[in-house]
Short mmCIF file of C-alpha atoms in Angstrom, two decimals:
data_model
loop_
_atom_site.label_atom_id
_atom_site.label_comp_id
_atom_site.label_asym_id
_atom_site.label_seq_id
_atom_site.Cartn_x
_atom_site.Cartn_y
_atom_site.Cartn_z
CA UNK A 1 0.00 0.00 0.00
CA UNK A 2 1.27 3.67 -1.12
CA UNK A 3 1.32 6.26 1.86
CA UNK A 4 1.91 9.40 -0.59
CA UNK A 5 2.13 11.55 2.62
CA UNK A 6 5.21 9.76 3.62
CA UNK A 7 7.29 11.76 0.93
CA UNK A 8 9.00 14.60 1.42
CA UNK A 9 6.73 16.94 2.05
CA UNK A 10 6.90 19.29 5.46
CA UNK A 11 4.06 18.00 7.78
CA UNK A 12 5.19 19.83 11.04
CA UNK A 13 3.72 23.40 9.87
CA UNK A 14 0.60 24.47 11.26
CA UNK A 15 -2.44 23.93 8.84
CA UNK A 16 -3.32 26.56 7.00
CA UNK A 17 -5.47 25.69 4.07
CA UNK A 18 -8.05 22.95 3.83
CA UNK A 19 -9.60 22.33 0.35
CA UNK A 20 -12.79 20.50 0.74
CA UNK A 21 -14.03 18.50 -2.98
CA UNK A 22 -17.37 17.40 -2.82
CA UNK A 23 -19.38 15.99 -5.53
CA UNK A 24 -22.76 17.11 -6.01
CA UNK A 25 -24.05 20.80 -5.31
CA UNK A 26 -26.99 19.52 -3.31
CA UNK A 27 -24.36 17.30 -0.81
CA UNK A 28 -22.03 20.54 -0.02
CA UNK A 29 -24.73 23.18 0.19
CA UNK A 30 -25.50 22.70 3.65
CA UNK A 31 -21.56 23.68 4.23
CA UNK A 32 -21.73 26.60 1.83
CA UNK A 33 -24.73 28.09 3.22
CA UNK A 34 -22.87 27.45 7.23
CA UNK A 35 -19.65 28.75 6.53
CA UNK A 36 -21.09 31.40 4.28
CA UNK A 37 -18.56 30.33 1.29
CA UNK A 38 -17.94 32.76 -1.70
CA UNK A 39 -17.56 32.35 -5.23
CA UNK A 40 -13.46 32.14 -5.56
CA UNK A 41 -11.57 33.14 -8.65
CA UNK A 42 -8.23 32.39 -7.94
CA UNK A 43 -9.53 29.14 -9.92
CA UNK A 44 -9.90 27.20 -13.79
CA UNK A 45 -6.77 29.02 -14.68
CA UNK A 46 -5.37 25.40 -15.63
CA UNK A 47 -8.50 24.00 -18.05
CA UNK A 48 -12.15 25.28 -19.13
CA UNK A 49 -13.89 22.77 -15.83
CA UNK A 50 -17.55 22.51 -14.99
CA UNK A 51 -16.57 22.87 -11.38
CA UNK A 52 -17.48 25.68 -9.00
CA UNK A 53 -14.85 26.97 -6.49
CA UNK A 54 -15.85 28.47 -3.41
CA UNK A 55 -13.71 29.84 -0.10
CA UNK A 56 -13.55 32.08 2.62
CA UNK A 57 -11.57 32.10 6.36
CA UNK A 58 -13.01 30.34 8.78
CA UNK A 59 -12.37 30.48 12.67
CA UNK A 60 -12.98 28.09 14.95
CA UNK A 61 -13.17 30.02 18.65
CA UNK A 62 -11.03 32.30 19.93
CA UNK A 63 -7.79 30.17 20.65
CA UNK A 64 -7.37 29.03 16.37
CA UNK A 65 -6.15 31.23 13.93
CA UNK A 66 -8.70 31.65 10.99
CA UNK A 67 -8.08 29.11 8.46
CA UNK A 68 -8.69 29.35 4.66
CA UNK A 69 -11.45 26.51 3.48
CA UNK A 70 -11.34 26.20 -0.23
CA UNK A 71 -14.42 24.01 -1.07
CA UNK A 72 -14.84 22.58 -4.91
CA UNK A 73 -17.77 21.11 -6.49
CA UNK A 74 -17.57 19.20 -9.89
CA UNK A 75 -20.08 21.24 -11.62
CA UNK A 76 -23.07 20.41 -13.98
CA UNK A 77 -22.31 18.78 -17.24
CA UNK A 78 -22.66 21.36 -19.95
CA UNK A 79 -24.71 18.48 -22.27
CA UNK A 80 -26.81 16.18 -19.58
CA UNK A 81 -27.38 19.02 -17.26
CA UNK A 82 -26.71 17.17 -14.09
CA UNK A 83 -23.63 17.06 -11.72
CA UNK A 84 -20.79 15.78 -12.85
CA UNK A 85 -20.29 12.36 -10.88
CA UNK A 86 -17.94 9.92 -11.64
CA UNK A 87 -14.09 9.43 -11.20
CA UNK A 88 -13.05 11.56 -14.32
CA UNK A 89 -14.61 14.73 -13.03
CA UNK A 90 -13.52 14.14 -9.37
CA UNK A 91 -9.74 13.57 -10.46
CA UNK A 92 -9.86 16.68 -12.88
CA UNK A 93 -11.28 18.56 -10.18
CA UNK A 94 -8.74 17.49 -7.11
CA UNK A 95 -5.75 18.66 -10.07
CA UNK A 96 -7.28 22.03 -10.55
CA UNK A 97 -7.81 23.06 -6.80
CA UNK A 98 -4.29 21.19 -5.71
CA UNK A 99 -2.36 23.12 -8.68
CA UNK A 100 -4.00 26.44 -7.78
CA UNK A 101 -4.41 26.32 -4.41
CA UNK A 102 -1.91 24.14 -2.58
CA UNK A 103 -4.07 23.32 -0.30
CA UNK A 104 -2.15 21.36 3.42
CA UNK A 105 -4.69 18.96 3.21
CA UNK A 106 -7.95 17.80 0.87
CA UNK A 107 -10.63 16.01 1.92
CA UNK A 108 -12.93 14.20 -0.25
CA UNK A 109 -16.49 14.60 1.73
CA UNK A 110 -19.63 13.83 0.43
CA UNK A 111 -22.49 10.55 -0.13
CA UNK A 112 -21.95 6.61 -0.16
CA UNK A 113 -23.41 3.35 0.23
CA UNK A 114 -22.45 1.02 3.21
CA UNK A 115 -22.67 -2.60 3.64
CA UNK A 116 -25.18 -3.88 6.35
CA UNK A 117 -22.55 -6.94 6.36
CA UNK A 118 -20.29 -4.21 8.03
CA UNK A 119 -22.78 -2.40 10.21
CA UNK A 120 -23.53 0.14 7.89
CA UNK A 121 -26.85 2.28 8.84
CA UNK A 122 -28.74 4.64 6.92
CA UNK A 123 -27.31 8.31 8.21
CA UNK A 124 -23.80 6.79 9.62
CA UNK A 125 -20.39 8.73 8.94
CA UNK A 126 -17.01 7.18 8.11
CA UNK A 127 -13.35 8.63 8.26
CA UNK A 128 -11.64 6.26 5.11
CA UNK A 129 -8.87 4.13 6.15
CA UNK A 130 -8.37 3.35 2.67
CA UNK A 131 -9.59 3.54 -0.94
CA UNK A 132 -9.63 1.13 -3.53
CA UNK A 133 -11.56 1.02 -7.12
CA UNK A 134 -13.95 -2.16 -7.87
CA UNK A 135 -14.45 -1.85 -11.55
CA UNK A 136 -10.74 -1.23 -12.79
CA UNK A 137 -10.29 -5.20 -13.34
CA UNK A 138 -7.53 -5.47 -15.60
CA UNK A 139 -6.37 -9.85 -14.75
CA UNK A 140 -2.87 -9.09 -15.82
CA UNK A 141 -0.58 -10.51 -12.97
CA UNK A 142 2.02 -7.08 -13.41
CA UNK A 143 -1.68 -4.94 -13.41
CA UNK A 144 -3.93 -6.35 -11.35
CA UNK A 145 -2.82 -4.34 -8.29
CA UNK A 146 -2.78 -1.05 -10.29
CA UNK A 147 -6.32 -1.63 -11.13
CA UNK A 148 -7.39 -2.14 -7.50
CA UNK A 149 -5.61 1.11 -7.05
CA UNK A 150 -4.95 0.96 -2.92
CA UNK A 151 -3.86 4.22 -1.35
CA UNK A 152 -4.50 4.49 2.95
CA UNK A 153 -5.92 7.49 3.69
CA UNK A 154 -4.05 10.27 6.33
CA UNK A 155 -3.66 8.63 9.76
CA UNK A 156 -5.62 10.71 11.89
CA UNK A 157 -5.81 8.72 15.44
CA UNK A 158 -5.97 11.98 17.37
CA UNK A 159 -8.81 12.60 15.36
CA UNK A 160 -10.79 9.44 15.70
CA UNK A 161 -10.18 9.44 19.51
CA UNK A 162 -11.89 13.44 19.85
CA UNK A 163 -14.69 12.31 17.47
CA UNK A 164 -15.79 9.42 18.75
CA UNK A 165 -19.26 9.47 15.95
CA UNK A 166 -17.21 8.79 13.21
CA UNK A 167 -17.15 4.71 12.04
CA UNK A 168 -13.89 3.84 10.39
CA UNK A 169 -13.67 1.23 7.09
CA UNK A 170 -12.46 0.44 3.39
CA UNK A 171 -13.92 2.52 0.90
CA UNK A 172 -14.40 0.69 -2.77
CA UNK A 173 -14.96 3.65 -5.93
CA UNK A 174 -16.29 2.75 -9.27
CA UNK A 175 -18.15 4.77 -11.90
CA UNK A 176 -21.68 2.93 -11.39
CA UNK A 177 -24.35 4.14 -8.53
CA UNK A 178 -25.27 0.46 -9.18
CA UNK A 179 -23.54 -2.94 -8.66
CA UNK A 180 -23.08 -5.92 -10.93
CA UNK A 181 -22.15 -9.36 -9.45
CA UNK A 182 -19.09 -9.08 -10.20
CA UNK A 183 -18.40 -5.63 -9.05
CA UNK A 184 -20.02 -6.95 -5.87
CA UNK A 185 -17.08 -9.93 -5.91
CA UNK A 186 -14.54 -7.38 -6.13
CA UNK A 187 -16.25 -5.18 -3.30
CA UNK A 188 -16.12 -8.32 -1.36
CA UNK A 189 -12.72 -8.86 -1.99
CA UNK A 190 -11.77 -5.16 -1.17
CA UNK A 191 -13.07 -5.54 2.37
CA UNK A 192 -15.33 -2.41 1.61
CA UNK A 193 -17.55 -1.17 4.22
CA UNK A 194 -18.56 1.73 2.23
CA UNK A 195 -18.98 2.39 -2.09
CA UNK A 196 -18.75 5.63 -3.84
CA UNK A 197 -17.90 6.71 -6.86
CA UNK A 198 -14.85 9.31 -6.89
CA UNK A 199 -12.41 8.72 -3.55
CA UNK A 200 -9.82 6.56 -4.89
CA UNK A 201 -9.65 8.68 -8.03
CA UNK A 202 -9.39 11.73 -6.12
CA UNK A 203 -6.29 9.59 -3.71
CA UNK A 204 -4.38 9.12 -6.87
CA UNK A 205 -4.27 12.61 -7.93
CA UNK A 206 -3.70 14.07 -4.16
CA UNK A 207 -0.68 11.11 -3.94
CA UNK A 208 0.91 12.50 -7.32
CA UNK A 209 0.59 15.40 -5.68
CA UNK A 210 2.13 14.37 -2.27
CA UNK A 211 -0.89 16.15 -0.28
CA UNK A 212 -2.51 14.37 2.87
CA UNK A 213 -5.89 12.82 1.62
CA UNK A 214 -8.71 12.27 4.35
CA UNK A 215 -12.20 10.82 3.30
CA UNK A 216 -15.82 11.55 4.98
CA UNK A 217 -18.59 9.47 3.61
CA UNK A 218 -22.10 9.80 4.99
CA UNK A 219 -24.31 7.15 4.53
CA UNK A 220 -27.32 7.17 1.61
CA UNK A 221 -28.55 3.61 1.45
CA UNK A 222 -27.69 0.02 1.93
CA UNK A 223 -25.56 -1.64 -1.00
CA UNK A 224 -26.60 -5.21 0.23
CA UNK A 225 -30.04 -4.58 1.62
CA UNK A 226 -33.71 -5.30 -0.10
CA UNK A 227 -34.35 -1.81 -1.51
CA UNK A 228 -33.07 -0.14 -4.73
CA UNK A 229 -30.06 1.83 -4.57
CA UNK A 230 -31.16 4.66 -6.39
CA UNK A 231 -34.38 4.83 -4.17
CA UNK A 232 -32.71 4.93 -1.21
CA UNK A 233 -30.18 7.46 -2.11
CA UNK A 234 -32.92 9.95 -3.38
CA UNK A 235 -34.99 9.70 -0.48
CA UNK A 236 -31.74 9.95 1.73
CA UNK A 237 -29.27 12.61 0.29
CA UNK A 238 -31.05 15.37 2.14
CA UNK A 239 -30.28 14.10 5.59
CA UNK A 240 -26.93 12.86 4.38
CA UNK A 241 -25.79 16.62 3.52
CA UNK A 242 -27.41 17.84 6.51
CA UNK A 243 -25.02 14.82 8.41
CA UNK A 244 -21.98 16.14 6.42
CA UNK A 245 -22.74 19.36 7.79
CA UNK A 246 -22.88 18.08 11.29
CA UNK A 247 -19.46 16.42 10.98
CA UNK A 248 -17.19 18.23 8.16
CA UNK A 249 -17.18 20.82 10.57
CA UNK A 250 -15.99 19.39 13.78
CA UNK A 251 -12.97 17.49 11.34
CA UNK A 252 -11.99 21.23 10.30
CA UNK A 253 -12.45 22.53 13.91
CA UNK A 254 -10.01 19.61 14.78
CA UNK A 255 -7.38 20.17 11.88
CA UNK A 256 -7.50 24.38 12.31
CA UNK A 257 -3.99 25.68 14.18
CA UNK A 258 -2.55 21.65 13.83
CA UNK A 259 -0.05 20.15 11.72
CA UNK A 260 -0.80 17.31 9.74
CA UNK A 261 2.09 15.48 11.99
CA UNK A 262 -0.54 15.88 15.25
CA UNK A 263 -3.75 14.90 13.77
#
């Protein structure tokens, strides 16, 4: 497994920039709307991107220096009109922000589906200990583990010890909100407690870049339960952003006026 904050890269600073790429508009309005986030144009100097920068300094009480939150959505398709899921946008997104923003840290926040075979309930919230991809199956012995793609997320145990709420598990990406058999065999064999579709593309781009990656997934909907996953995660994405508004917040609290060496 790759730890791409292991390279040389100074991790004893104090964090000053947090660059926060979620998905869909409707999962990271909630945290526009609290932290009162402004269109930023320090941003899409690079390429001509669908996605929407915001930002603004945040402070967290009176003992942590304001810290800069630069939040990036991927942005409605110009031809479907819709947001622009999937592992393509979410990778061209995390280059733009990292390349113009150098941000100490980027978390990937946003929806997922969790396994009831791992405890997964509707409304739960997990901090990543890894990524992986379930539909990159390329069975070429020198490829295989390229495909699966593993990258461990930041180790943050100070972190998981001050919020206690937070569940911790494998997270498996691929570009489908639905599951084959197969992708479910791979999921199976990726220990994955939670399925999305952008993390471990946004990993690989944020390990190229040698920037701390940290994942928070709320929950949607059940991958291995008895309803559809596309039912549940409409009826659900609501009170999943208004979760990720709950607990983004206390993980930036937590990071402000640290260095990534003490989270």
């Amino acid at each position: 497994y790759r730890h791409y904050y292991t390279q040389q890269r100074t991790i004893m600073g104090a964090i000053k920039t947090i660059a926060v790429l979620i998905a869909m508009e409707a999962e990271a309005e909630p945290l526009i709307s609290s932290f009162k986030l402004l269109p930023c144009p320090k941003s899409h100097h690079h390429a001509p991107l669908p996605s929407v920068v915001r930002s603004g300094e945040i402070s967290f009480g009176e003992e942590n220096k304001a810290v800069e939150i630069v939040l990036v959505t991927c942005g409605q398709d110009a031809t479907h009109a819709v947001d622009s899921v999937g592992t393509v946008n979410a990778a061209l997104c995390a280059y733009e922000v990292l390349k113009t923003h150098r941000p100490d840290v980027l978390i990937n926040a946003g929806t997922a589906g969790g396994f009831q075979s791992k405890g997964c309930e509707i409304g739960d919230v997990f901090l990543v200990s890894e990524v992986k991809f379930h539909d990159r199956r390329i069975p070429i012995p020198t490829f295989t583990s390229y495909g699966i793609g593993a990258i461990e997320t930041l180790k943050t145990p100070n972190m998981r010890k001050e919020i206690t709420s937070l569940k911790s598990g494998i997270c498996s990406t691929g570009n489908s909100l639905d599951a084959t058999d197969v992708d479910r065999e791979m999921m199976l064999q990726n220990d994955a407690s939670v399925k999305e579709m952008e993390a471990a593309a946004v990993a690989k781009v944020c390990e190229m870049f040698k920037t701390p990656f940290v994942c928070v997934k709320a929950i949607t909907d059940i991958v291995d339960g008895p309803h559809a996953t596309e039912t549940e995660f409409l009826e659900n994405l609501a009170m999943a952003g208004r979760r990720l508004q709950e607990t983004v917040p206390k993980v930036l609290e937590f990071m402000s006026g640290k260095s990534v060496a003490d989270l």
